[in-house]
Tab-separated table of C-alpha atoms in Angstrom:
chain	number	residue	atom	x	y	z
Z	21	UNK	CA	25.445	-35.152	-5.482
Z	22	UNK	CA	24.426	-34.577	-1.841
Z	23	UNK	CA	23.949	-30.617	-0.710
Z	24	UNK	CA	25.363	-29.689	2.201
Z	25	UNK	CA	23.149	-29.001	4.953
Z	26	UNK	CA	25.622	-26.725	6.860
Z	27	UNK	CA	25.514	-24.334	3.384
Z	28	UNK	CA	24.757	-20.176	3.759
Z	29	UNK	CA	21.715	-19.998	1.260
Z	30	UNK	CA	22.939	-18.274	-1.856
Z	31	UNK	CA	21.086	-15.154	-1.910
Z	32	UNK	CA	22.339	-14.546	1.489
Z	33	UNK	CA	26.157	-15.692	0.725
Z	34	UNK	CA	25.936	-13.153	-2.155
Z	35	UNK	CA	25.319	-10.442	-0.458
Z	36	UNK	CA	25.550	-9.862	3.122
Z	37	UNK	CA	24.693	-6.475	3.251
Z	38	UNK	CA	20.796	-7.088	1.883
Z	39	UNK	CA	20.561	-9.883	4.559
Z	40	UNK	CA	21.881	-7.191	7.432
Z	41	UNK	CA	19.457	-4.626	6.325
Z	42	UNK	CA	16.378	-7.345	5.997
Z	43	UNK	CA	17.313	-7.841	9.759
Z	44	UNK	CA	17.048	-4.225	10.474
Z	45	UNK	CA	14.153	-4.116	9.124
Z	46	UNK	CA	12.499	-6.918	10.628
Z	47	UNK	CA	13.742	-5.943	14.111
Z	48	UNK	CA	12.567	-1.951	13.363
Z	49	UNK	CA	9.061	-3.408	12.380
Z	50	UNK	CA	9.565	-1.720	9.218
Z	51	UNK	CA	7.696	-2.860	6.018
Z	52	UNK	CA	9.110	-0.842	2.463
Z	53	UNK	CA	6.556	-1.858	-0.531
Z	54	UNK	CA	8.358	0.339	-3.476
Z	55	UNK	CA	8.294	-0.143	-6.941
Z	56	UNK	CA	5.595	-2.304	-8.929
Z	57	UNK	CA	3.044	-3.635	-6.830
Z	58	UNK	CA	2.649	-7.322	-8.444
Z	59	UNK	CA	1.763	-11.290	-7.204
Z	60	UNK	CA	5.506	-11.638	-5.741
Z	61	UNK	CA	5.286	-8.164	-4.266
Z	62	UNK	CA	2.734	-8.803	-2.560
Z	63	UNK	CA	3.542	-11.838	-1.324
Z	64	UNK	CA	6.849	-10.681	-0.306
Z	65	UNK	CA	4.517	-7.889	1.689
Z	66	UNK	CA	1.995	-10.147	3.281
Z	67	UNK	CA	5.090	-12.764	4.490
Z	68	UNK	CA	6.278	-9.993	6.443
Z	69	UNK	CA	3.411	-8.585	7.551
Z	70	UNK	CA	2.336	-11.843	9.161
Z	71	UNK	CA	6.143	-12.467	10.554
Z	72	UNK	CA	5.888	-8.723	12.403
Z	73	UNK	CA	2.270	-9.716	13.372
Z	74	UNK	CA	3.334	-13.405	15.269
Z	75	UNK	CA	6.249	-11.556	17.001
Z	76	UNK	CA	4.341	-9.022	18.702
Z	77	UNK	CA	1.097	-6.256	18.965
Z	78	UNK	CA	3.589	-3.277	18.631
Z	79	UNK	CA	2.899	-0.790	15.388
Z	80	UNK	CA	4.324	-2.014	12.001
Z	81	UNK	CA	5.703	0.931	10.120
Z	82	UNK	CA	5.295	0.464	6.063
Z	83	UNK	CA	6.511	3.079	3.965
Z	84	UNK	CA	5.159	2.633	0.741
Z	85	UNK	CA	6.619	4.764	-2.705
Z	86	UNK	CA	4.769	2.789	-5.721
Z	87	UNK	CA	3.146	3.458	-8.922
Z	88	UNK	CA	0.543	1.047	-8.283
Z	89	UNK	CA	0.039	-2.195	-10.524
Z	90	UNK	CA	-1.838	-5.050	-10.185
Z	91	UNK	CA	-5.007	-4.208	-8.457
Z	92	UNK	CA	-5.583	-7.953	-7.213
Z	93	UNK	CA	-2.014	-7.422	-5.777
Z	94	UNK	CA	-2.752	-4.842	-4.264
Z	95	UNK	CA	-6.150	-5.872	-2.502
Z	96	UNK	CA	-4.178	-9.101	-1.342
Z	97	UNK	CA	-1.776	-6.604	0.693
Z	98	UNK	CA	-4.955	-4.074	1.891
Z	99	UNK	CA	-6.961	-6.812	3.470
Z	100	UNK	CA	-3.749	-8.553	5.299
Z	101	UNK	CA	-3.401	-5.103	6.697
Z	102	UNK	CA	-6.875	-5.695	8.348
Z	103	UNK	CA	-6.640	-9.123	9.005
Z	104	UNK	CA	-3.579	-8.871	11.364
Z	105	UNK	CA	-3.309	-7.767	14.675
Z	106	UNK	CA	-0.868	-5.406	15.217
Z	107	UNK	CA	-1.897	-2.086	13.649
Z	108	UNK	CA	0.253	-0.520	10.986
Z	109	UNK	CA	1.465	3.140	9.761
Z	110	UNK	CA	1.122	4.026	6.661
Z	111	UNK	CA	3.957	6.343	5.656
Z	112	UNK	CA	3.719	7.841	1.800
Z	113	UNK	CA	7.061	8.839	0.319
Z	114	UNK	CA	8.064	9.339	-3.557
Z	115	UNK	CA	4.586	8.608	-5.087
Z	116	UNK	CA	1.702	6.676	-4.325
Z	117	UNK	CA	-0.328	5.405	-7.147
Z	118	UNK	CA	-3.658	3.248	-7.969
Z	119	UNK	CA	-2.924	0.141	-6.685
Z	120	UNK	CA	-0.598	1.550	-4.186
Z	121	UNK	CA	-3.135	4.531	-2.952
Z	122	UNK	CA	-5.548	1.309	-2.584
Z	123	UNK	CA	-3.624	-0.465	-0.147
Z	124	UNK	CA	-2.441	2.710	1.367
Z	125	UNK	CA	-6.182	3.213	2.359
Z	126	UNK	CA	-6.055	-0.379	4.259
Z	127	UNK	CA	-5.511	1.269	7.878
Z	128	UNK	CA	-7.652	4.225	9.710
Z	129	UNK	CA	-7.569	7.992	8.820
Z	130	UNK	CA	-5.759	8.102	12.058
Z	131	UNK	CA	-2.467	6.045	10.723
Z	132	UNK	CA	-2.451	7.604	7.410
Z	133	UNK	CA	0.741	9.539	7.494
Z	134	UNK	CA	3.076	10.624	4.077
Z	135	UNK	CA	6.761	12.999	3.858
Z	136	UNK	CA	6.084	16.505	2.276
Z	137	UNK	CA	7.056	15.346	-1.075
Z	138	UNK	CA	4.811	12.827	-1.290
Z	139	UNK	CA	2.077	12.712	-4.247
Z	140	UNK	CA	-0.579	10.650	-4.492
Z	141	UNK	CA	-2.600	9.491	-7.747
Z	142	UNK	CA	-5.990	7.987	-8.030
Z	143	UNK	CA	-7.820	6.829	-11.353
Z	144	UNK	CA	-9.750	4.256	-12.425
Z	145	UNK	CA	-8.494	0.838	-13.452
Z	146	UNK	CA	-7.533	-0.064	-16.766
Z	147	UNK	CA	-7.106	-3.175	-18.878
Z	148	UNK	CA	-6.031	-4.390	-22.010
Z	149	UNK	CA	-8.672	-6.593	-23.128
Z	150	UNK	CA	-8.614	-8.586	-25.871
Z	151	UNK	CA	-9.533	-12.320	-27.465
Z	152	UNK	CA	-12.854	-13.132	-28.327
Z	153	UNK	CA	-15.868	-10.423	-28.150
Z	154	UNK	CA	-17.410	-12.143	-25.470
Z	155	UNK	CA	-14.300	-12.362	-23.525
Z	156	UNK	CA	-13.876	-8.441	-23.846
Z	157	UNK	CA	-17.575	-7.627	-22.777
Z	158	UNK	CA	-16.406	-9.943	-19.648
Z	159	UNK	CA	-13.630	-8.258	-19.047
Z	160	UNK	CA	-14.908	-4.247	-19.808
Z	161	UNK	CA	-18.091	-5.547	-17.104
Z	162	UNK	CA	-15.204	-6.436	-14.371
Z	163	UNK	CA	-13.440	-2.946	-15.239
Z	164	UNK	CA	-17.014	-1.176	-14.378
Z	165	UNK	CA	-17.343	-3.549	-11.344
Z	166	UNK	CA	-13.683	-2.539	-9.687
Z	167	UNK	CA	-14.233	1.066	-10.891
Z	168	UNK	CA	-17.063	0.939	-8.722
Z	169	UNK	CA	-15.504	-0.579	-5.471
Z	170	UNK	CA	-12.562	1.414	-5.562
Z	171	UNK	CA	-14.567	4.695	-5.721
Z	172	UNK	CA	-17.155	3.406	-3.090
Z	173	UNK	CA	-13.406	2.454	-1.035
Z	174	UNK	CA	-12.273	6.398	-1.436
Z	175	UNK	CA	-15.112	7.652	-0.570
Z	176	UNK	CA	-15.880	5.579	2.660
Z	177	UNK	CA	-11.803	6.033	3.527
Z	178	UNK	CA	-11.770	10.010	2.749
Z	179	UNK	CA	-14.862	10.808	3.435
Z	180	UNK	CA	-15.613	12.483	0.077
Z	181	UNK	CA	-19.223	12.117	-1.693
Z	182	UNK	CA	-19.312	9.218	-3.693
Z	183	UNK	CA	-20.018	11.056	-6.807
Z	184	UNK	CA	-17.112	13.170	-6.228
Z	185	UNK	CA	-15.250	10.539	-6.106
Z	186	UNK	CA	-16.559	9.094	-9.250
Z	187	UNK	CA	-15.836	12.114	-11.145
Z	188	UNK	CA	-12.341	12.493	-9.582
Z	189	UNK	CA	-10.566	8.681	-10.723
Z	190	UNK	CA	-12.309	9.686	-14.166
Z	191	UNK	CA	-9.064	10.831	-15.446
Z	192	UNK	CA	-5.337	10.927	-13.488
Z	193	UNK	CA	-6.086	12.624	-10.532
Z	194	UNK	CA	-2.730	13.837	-8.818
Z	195	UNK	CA	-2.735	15.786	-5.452
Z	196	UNK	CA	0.452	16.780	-3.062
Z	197	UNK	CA	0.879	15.724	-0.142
Z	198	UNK	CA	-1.140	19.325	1.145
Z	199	UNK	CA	-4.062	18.120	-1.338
Z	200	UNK	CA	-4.066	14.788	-0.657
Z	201	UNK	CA	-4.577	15.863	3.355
Z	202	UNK	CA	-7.228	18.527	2.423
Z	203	UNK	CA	-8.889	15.390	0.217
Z	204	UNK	CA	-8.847	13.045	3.214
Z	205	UNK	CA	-6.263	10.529	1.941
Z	206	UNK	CA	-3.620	11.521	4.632
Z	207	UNK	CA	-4.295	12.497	7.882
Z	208	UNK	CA	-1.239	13.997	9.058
Z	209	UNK	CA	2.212	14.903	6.916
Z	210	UNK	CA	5.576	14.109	9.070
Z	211	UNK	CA	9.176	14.721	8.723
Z	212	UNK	CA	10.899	12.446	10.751
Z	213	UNK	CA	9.931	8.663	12.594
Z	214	UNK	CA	9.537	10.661	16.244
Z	215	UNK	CA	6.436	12.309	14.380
Z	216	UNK	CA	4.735	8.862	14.708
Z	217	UNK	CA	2.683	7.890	17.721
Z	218	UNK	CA	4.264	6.477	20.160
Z	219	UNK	CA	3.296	2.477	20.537
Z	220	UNK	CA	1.587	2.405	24.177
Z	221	UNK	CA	3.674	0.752	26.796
């Protein structure tokens, strides 16, 4: 049986309201990563990203309220952020996690922005290793390797002593939004969109 070429896609037949607000979206040159950051996730992120970057130079806006997840994820989404043209604000709301505080780092001090209820969260990464013993001393070396990175990442992106930071993502390290300024994570907390800079003419 022969589809029908003329067909609305299902997804967007279903419900015409998420379809509207993707549009809205798009056209705002507003990115939302929320919830589990994960391979879809990101890719989800990074499509957009490149979309907004291919229409024009003008400031993407991603507000980003996540947990964290997978780190990998996450580093896919942090170096796009780089790669592209068109700078990007980072705008904390809800939490910001591991994975999430990783790719939150992705853009200068500068564009680091977060609401006043924001918290962040930084830690080391974790793993659930398990198989063979020689698959687990693998796995526990890449642990120590990423542990490393992401510390030597804070520290280069906050501008905190590497050893601080080393000590701080020992255990859950939580900070408000006031903290997480004071720390060097944000640079500047906003309450509403006109606190943004304004994209040059």
């Amino acid at each position: 049986m022969e589809s029908d070429p003329n067909a609305t896609p299902a997804s967007a037949a279903g419900d015409p309201r998420s379809t509207f607000m993707e549009e809205k979206a798009f056209r705002s040159r507003t990115v939302l990563v929320f919830g589990q950051i994960n391979d879809s996730s990101a890719a989800d992120t990074v499509r957009r990203l490149i979309a907004l970057d291919a229409e024009s130079n003008a400031p993407i806006d991603m507000l980003v309220s996540s947990p964290g997840g997978h780190l990998e994820s996450g580093d896919a989404i942090h170096d796009i952020v780089r790669f592209i043209s068109a700078p990007v604000n980072m705008i904390g709301t809800g939490w910001v996690g591991s994975a999430a505080t990783h790719l939150y780092l992705a853009v200068p001090r500068e564009r680091r922005f977060c609401l006043p209820q924001t918290r962040f969260l930084i830690h080391q990464p974790s793993g659930g290793a398990g198989g063979q013993a020689t698959d687990i001393a693998i796995q526990a070396k890449e642990i120590v390797r990423a542990r490393e990175r992401i510390a030597r990442m804070i520290a280069r992106e906050t501008g905190q002593p590497l050893d601080t930071v080393m000590l701080d993502i020992e255990r859950d390290r939580w900070m408000s939004a006031d903290e997480a300024q004071t720390y060097g994570l944000v640079s500047r907390i906003i309450e509403r969109r006109s606190d943004l800079p304004a994209a040059k003419a």
